Coordinates of C-alpha atoms in Angstrom, one line a residue:
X1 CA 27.6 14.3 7.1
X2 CA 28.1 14.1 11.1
X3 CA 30.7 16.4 11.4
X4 CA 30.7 19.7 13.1
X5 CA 26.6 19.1 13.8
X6 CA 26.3 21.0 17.4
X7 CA 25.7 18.0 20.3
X8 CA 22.2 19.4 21.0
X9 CA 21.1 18.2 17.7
X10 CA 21.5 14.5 18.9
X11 CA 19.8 14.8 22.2
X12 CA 17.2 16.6 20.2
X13 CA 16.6 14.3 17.9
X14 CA 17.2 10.8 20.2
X15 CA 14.4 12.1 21.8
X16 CA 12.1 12.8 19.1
X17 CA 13.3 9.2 18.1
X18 CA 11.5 7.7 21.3
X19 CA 8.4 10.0 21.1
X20 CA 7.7 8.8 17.3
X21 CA 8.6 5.6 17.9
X22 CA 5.4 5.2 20.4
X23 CA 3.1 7.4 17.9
X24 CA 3.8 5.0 14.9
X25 CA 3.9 2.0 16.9
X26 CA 0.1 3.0 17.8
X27 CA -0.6 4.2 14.0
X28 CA 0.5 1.1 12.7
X29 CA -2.4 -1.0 14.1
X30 CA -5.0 1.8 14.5
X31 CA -7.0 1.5 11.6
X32 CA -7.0 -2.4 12.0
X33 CA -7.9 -2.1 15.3
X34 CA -10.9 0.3 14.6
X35 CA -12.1 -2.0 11.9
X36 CA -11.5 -5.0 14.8
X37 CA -13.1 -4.1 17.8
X38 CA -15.9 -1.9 16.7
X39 CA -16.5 -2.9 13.1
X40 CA -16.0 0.7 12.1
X41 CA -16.8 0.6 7.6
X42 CA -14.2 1.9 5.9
X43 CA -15.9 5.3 5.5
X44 CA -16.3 5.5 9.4
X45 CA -12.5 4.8 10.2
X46 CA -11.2 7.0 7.4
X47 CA -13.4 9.9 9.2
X48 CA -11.6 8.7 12.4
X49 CA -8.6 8.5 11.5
X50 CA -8.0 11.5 9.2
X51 CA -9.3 13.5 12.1
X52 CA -7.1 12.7 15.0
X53 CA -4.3 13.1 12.1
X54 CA -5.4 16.3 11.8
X55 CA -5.8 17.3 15.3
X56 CA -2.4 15.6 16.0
X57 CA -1.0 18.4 13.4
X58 CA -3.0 20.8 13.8
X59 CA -2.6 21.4 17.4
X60 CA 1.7 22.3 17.2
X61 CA 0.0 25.6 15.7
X62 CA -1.6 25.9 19.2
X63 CA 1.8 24.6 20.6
X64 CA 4.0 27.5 19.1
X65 CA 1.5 30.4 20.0
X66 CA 1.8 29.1 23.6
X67 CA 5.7 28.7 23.8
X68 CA 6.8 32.2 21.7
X69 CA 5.1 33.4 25.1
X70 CA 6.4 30.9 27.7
X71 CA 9.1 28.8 25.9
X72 CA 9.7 26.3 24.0
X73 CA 11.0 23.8 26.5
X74 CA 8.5 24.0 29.0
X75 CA 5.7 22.9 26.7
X76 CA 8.0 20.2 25.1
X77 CA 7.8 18.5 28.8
X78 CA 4.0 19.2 29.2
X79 CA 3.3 17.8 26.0
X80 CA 5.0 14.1 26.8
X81 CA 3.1 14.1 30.0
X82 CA 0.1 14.8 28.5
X83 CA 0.8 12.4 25.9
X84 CA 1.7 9.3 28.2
X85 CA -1.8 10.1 30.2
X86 CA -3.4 9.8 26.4
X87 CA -1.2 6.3 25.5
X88 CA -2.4 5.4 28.8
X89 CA -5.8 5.4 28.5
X90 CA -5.8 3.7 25.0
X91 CA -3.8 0.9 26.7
X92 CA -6.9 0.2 28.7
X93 CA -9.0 -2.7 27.6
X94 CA -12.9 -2.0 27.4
X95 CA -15.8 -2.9 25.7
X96 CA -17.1 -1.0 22.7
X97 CA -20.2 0.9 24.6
X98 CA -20.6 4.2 24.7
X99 CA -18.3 4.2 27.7
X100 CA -15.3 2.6 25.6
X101 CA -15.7 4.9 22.8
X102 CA -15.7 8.1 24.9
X103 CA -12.3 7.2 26.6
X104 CA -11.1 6.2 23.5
X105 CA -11.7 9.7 22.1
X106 CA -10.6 11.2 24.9
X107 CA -7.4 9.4 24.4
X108 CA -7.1 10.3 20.7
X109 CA -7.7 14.3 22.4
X110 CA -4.8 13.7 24.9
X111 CA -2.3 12.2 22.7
X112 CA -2.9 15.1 19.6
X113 CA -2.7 18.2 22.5
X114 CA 0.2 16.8 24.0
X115 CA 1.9 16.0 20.3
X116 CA 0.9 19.3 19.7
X117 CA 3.1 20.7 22.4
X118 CA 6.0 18.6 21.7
X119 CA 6.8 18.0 18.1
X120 CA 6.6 21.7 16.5
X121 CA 8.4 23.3 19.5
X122 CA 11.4 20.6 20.0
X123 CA 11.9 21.5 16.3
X124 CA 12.3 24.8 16.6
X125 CA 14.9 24.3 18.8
X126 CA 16.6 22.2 16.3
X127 CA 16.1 25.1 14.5
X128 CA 17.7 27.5 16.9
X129 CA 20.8 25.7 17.3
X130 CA 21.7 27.1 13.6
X131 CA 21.3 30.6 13.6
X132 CA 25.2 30.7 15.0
X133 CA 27.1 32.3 12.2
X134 CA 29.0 28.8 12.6
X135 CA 26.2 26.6 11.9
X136 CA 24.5 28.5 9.0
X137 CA 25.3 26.7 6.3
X138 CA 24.2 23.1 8.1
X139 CA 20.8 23.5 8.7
X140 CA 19.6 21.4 6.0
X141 CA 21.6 18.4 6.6
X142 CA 20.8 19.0 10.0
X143 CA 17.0 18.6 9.8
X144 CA 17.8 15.7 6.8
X145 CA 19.5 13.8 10.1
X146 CA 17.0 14.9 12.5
X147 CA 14.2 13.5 10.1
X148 CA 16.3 10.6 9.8
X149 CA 16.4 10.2 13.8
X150 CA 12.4 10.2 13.7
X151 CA 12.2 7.4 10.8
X152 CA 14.6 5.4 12.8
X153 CA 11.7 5.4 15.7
X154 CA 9.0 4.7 13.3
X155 CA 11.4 1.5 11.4
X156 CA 11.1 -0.1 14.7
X157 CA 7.8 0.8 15.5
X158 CA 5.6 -1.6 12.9
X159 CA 7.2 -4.7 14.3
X160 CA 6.9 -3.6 17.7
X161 CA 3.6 -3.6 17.2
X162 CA 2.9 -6.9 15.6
X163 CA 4.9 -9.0 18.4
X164 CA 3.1 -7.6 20.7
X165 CA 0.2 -8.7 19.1
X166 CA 1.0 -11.5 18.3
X167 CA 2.4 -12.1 21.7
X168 CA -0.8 -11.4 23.2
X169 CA -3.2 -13.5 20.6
X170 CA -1.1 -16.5 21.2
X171 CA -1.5 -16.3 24.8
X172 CA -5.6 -16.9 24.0
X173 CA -4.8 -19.1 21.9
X174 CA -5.3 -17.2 18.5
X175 CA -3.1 -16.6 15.5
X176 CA -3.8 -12.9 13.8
X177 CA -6.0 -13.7 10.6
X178 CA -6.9 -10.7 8.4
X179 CA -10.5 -12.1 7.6
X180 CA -11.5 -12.9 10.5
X181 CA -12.2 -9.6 12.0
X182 CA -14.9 -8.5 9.3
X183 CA -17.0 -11.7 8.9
X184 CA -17.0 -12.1 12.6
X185 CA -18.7 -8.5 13.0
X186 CA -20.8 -9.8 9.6
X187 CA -21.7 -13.0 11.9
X188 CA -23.1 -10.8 15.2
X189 CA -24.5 -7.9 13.3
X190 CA -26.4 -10.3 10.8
X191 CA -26.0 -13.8 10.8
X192 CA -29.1 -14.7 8.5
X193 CA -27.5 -12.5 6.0
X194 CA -24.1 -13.2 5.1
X195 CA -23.4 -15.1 2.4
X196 CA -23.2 -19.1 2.3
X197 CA -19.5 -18.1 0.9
X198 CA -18.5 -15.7 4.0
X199 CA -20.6 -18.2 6.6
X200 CA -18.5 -21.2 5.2
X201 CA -15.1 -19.2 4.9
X202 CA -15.3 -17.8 8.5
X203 CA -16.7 -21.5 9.9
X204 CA -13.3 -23.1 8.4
X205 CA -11.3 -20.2 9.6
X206 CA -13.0 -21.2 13.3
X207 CA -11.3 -24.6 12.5
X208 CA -8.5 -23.7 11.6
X209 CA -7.8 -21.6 15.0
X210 CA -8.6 -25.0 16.9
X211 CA -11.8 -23.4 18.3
X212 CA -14.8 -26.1 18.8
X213 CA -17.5 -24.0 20.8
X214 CA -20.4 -22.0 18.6
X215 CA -19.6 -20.2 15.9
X216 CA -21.4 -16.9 17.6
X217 CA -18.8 -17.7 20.8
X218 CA -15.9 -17.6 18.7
X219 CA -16.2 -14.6 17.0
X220 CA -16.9 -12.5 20.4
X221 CA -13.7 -14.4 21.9
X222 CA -11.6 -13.5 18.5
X223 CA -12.5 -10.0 18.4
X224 CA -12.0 -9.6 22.2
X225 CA -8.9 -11.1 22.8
X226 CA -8.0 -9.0 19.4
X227 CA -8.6 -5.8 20.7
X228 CA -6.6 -6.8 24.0
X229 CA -4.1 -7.8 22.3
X230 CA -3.8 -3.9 19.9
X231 CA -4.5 -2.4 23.6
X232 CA -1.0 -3.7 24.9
X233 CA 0.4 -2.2 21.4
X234 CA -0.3 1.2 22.2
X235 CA 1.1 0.6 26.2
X236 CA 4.2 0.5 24.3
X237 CA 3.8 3.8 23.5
X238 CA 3.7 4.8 27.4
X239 CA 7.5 2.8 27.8
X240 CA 9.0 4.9 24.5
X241 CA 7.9 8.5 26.1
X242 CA 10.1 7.6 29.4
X243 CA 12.9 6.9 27.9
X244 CA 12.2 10.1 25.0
X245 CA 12.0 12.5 28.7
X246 CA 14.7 10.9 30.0
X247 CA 17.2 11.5 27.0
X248 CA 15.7 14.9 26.6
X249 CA 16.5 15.7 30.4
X250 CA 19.4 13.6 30.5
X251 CA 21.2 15.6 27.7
X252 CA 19.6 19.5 28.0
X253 CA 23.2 20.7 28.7
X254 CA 23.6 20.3 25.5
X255 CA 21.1 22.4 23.8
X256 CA 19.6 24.7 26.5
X257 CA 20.5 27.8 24.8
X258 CA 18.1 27.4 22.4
X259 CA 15.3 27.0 24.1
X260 CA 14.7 31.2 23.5
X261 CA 12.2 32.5 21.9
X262 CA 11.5 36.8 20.9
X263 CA 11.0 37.5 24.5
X264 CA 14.1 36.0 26.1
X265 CA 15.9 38.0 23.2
X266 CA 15.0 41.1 24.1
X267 CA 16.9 40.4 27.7
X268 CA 19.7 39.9 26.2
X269 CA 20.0 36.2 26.0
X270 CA 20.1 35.5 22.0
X271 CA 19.8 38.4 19.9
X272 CA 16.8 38.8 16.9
X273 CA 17.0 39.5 13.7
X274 CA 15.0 42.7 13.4
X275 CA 13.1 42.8 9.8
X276 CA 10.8 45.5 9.1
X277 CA 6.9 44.8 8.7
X278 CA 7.2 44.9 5.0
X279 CA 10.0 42.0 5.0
X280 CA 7.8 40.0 8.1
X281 CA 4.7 40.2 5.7
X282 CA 6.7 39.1 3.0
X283 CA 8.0 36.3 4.8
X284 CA 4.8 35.2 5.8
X285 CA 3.3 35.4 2.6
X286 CA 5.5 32.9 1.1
X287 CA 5.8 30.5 3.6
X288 CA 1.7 30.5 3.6
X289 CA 2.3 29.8 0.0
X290 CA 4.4 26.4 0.5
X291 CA 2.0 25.2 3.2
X292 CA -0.9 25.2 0.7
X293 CA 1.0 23.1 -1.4
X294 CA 2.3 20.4 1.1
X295 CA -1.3 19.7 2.2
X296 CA -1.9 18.0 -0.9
X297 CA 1.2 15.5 -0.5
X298 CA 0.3 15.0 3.3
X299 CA -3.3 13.9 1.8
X300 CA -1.5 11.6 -0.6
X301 CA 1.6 10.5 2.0
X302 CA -0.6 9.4 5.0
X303 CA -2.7 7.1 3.1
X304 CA -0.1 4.6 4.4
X305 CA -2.1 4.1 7.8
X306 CA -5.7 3.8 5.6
X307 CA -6.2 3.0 1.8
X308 CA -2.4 1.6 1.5
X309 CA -3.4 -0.8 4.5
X310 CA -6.4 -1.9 3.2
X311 CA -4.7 -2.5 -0.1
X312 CA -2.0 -5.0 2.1
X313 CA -4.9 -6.9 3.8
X314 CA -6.7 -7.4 1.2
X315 CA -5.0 -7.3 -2.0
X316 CA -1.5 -8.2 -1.3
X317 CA -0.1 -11.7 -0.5
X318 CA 0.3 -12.7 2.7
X319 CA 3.5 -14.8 2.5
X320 CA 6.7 -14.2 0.8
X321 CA 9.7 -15.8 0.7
X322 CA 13.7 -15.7 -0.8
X323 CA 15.2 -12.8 -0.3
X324 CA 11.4 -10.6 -0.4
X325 CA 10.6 -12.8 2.9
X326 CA 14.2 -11.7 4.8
X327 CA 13.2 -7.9 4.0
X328 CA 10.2 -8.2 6.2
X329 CA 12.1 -9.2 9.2
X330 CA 13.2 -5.7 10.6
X331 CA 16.4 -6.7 12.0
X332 CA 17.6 -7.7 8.0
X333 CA 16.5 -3.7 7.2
X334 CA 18.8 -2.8 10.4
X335 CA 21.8 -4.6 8.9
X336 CA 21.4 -3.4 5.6
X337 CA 21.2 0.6 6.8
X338 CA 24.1 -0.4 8.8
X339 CA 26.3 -1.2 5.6
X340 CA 24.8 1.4 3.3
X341 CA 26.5 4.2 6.3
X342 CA 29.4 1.8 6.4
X343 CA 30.2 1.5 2.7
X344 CA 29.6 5.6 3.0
X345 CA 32.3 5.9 5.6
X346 CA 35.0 3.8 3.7
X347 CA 35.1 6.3 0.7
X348 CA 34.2 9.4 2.9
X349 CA 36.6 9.0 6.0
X350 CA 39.9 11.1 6.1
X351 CA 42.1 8.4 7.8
X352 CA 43.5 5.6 7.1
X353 CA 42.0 4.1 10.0
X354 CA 38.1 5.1 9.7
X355 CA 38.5 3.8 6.7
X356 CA 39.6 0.3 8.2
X357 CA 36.8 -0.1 10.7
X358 CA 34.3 1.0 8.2
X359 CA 35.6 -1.7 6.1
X360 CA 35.4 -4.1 9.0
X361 CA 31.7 -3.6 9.6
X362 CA 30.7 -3.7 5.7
X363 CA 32.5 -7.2 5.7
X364 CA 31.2 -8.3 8.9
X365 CA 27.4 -7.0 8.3
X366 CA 27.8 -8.8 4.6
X367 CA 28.5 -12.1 6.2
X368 CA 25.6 -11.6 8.9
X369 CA 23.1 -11.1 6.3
X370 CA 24.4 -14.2 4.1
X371 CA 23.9 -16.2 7.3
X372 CA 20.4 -15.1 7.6
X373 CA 19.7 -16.0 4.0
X374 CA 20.9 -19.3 4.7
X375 CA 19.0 -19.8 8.0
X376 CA 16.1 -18.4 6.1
X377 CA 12.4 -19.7 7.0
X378 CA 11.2 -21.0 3.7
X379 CA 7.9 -18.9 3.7
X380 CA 7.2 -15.6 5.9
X381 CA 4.3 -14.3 6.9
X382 CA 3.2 -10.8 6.1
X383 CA 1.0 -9.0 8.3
X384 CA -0.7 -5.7 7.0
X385 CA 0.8 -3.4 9.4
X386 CA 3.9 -4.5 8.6
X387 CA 4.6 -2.7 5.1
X388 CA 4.7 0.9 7.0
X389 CA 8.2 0.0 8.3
X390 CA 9.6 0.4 4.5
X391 CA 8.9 3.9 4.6
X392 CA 11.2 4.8 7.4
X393 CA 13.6 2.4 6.4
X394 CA 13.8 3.8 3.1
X395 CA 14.6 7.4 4.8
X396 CA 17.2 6.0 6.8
X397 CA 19.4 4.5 4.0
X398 CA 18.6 6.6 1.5
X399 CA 19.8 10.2 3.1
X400 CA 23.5 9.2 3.1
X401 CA 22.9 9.5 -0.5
X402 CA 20.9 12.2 -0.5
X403 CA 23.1 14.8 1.3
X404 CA 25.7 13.4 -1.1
X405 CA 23.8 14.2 -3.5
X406 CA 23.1 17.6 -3.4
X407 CA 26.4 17.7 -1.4
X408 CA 28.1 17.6 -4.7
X409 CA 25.3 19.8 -6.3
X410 CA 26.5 22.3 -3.8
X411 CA 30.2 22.7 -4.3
X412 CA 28.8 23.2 -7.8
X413 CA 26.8 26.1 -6.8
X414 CA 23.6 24.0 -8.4
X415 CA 22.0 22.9 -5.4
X416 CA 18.1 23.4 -5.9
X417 CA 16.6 25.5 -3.6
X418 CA 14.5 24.2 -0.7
X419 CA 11.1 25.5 -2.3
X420 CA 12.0 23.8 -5.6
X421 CA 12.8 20.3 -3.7
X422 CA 9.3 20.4 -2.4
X423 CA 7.7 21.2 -5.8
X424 CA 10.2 17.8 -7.4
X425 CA 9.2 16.0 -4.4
X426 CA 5.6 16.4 -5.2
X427 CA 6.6 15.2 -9.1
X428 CA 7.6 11.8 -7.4
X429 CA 4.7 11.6 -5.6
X430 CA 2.8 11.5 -8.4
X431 CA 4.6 8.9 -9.7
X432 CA 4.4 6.5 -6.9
X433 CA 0.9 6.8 -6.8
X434 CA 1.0 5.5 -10.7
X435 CA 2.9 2.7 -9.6
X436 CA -0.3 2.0 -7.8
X437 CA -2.6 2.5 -10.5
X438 CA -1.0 0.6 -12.8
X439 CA -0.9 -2.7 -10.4
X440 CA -4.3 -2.0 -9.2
X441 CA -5.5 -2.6 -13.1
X442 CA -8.1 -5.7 -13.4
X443 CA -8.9 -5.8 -9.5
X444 CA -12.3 -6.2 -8.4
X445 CA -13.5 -2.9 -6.0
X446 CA -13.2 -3.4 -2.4
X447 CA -17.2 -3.7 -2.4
X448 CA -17.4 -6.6 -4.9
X449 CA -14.1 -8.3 -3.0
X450 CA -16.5 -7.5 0.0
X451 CA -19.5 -10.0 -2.3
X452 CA -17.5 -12.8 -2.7
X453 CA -15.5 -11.8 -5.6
X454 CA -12.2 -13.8 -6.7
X455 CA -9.0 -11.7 -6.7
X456 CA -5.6 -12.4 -7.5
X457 CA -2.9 -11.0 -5.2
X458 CA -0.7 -9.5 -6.2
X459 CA 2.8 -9.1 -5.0
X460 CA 4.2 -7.1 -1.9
X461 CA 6.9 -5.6 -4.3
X462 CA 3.8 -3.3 -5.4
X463 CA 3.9 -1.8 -2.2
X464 CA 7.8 -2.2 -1.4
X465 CA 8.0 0.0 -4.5
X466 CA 5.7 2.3 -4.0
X467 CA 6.5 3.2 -0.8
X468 CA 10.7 4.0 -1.8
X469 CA 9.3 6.6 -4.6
X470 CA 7.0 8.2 -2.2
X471 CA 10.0 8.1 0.1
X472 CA 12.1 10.1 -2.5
X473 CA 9.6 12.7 -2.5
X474 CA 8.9 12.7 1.5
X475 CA 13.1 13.2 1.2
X476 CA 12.8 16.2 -1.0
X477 CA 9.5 17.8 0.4
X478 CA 9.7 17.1 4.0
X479 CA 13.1 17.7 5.7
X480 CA 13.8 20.9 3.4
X481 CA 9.9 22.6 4.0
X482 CA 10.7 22.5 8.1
X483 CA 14.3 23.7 7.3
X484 CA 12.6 26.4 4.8
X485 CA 10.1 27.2 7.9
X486 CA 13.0 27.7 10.8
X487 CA 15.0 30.2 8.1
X488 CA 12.4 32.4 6.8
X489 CA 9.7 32.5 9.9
X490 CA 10.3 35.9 11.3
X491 CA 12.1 35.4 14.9
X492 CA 8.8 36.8 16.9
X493 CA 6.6 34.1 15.2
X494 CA 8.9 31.0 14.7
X495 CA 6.6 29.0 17.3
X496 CA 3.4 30.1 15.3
X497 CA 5.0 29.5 11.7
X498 CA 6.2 26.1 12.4
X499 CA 2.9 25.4 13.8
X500 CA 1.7 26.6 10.4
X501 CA 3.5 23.7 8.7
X502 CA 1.7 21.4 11.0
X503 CA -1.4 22.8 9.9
X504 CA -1.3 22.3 6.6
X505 CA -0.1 18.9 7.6
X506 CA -3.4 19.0 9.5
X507 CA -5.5 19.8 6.6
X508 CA -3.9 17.5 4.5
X509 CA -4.0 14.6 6.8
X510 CA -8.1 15.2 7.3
X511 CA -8.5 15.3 3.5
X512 CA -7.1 12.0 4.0
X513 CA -10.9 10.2 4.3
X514 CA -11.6 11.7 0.9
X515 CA -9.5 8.4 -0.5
X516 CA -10.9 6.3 2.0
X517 CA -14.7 7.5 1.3
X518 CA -14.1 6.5 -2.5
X519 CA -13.0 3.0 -1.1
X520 CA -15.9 1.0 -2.2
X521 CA -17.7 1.0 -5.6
X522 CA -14.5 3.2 -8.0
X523 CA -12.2 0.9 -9.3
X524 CA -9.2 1.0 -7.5
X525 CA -7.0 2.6 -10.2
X526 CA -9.4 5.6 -10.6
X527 CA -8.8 6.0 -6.6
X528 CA -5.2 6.4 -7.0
X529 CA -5.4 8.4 -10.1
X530 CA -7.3 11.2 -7.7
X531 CA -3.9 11.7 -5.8
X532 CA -2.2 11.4 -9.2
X533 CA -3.7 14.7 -10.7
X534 CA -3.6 16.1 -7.0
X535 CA 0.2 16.0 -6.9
X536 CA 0.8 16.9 -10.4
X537 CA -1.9 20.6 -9.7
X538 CA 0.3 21.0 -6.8
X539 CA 3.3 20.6 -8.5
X540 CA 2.4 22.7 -11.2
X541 CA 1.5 25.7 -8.8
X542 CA 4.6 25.8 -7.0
X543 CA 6.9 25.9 -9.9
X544 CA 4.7 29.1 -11.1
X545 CA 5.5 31.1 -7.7
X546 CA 9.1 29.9 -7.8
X547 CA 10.7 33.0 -7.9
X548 CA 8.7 34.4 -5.5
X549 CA 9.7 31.5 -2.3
X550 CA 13.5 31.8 -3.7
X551 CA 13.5 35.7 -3.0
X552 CA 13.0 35.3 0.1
X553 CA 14.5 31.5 1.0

């Protein structure tokens, strides 16, 4: 799995680690922090969030035009600079005037136009590294590990982002309380008309965080000292991109021959594949093909920073315990990753000795984990934001068994094709969205839980599951479409084809407030059953163009 990889691809993709590690860090607590400090509805911060998604993925298009003319590494370094001026200012505490919402926004700009210069370009370096006759044959498992690296950023990031939280409430004086939030924006917006429900629920909520001044001074002090405390999680963000631009520059030895693009080429430094304008169109054609597909899972996928979210805070328990409570502390994930590569390496090492060590650390991680079941906490709090580190966790232990798997499929000569990966991956999709539907059956709609109504929560294993079938199909879909891209873009538009893939993960990510505008009066199963029928179209149009992406993959 790690042999023979090139050293560039490890620089490449520690530093992508560091960058996504600040980007999810700040995604996991956007939306809540939307909804918290400016009592966005849930219409309002779907519209805000699926657009700086969009603009965040949209703007590597913009990215690759630029660098096929001036390089790829230059505007990988402008693009963290301009993204640590854009973490900056979101780290800045303000009030929620007009002034607070225009830096804000401006923030959200900076951050997508400097993502936009970054993430597409440092890829297609990735990319680059394999069109040696030597590394042919390993790009796939080389972007399977590099998308690994970027999950192993976002794992972290989720927890990083509630400590800090946390950290920063407790200081005031606070503990984090889902509720509170809404019905203390219901309280200043209209106090004479909440409910005598809401008014009694948020006046023993008061109590219960040992406040004893008015009701009207509590919930401006809650909802400030909130905000503050979401404003230090995004400063994270500014401390991950340091040490991303220090690995990158530490390490570009390593891969600086393939920061070339068409131009550099022609001199003489890497030569081009020359394909006539027949083949280029050709090319083209299909890969605009798959990126009208992949929208439509990007759409479904990124409903883990709205509609997913809103489903934890408000229709999941908040506490688990046993062994469900030990997977929510991200250091029990760590050690479990750790023996799923260990176990890998005692039946895949070719000495005697690898073999050893690898059975060392299995043993040693086993008994590390029993000790933290037995020094268990009896019940664990779960915190919304929390349940987005099970994606990335799930892609980091799960593509040792992936590669193995179509590994195997390989020597066979049955490996599917990248093109027909994506169209199973958007198969699974649709089944983890059913998961969904089914387990959202008999639960009022977030407008009547918003009225008072009684709910029974139901268990975080909904989501736990959920989230490892969508992972199977982010596994299948998004790894092999950027590997797909870097093979068949044309070498004078790899910059502007990779962007491409980012656009239609724009598009997709700013069809993302469709879901969140039906949150409210549908029944919650009906809103999960859109993405159902979504996937399955999409799933059902790739498969009929099959023959024509394999021609050319």
């Amino acid at each position: 799995m790690f042999e023979g990889q090139p050293k560039g691809l490890y620089a490449l993709a520690l530093a992508n680690t560091g960058e996504r590690f600040g980007y999810y860090t700040m995604l996991a607590i956007f939306t809540l922090f939307l909804q918290a400090k400016f009592g966005y509805s849930a219409g309002e911060t779907a519209t805000i969030f699926s657009s700086f998604l969009a603009a965040v993925y949209f703007m590597p298009f913009i990215g690759g035009v630029l660098a096929d003319k001036y390089g790829f590494g230059k505007m990988v370094t402008l693009g963290v600079f301009i993204m640590f001026v854009g973490y900056l200012l979101l780290a800045f505490p303000t009030g929620t005037d007009l002034f607070g919402k225009t830096l804000m926004f401006g923030a959200l700009a900076l951050i997508a136009c400097g993502t936009g210069l970054f993430k597409g370009n440092l890829q297609v370096m990735v990319g680059n590294l394999y069109d040696a006759p030597e590394y042919k044959d390993k790009r796939d498992t080389a972007f399977s590990l590099f998308y690994m690296a970027i999950n192993i950023g976002a794992l972290f990031a989720p927890t990083a982002a509630t400590k800090m939280t946390n950290y920063v409430l407790g200081l005031n004086g606070y503990t984090y309380n889902a509720q509170i939030p809404a019905l203390a924006h219901q309280y200043m917006d209209n106090s004479a008309g909440m409910t005598e429900q809401s008014a009694a629920t948020l006046e023993a909520l008061k109590a219960a965080q040992g406040f004893t001044g008015s009701t009207a001074d509590f919930c401006q002090s809650y909802i400030e000292k909130l905000s503050e405390a979401y404003n230090y999680g995004f400063a994270v963000a500014c401390v991950s991109l340091i040490v991303s631009i220090l690995i990158y520059y530490g390490f570009r030895n390593t891969f600086k021959h393939a920061d070339c693009n068409a131009a550099t080429a022609k001199v003489g430094q890497t030569p081009a594949e020359e394909l006539s304008p027949a083949e280029t169109k050709q090319r083209i054609t299909a890969l605009c093909l798959v990126f009208a597909v992949v929208l439509f899972f990007w759409m479904a996928f990124h409903q883990n920073g709205l509609t997913l979210t809103f489903f934890a805070r408000d229709y999941t328990q908040a506490e688990a315990s046993g062994v469900l409570g030990m997977t929510f502390n991200v250091f029990n994930l760590v050690l479990v990753a750790i023996l799923v590569y260990a176990l890998f390496a005692v039946f895949q090492s070719n000495t005697r000795r690898g073999k050893t060590v690898a059975g060392v650390v299995s043993l040693a991680v086993l008994g590390a984990l029993g000790f933290q079941y037995a020094s268990r906490e009896e019940t664990v709090e779960v915190l919304p934001q929390i349940f987005q580190q099970f994606n990335p966790f799930f892609v980091v232990a799960l593509t040792p068994f992936s590669l193995a798997l179509f590994g195997a499929l390989a020597k066979r000569g049955k490996e599917p094709s990248a093109p027909r990966k994506i169209g199973l991956g958007m198969l699974i999709a649709a089944c983890g969205f059913g998961l969904m539907a089914f387990g959202s059956m008999g639960l009022p709609t977030p407008d009547a839980l918003a009225q008072g109504a009684e709910v029974s929560l139901v268990s975080p294993n909904l989501l736990i599951s959920t989230y490892l079938v969508l992972t199977f199909a982010e596994l299948l879909l998004s790894p092999m479409g950027i590997s797909f891209v870097s093979k068949v873009a044309p070498p004078k538009y790899k910059g502007m084809m990779m962007g491409g893939w980012f656009v239609a993960t724009a598009v997709g990510n700013y069809r993302v407030a469709i879901i969140g505008y039906l949150w409210g009066g549908i029944e919650l199963w009906i809103v999960w059953s859109v993405l159902i029928v979504l996937c399955l179209l999409s799933a059902l149009f790739i498969f009929s163009i099959m023959k024509k992406l394999e021609k050319v993959a």
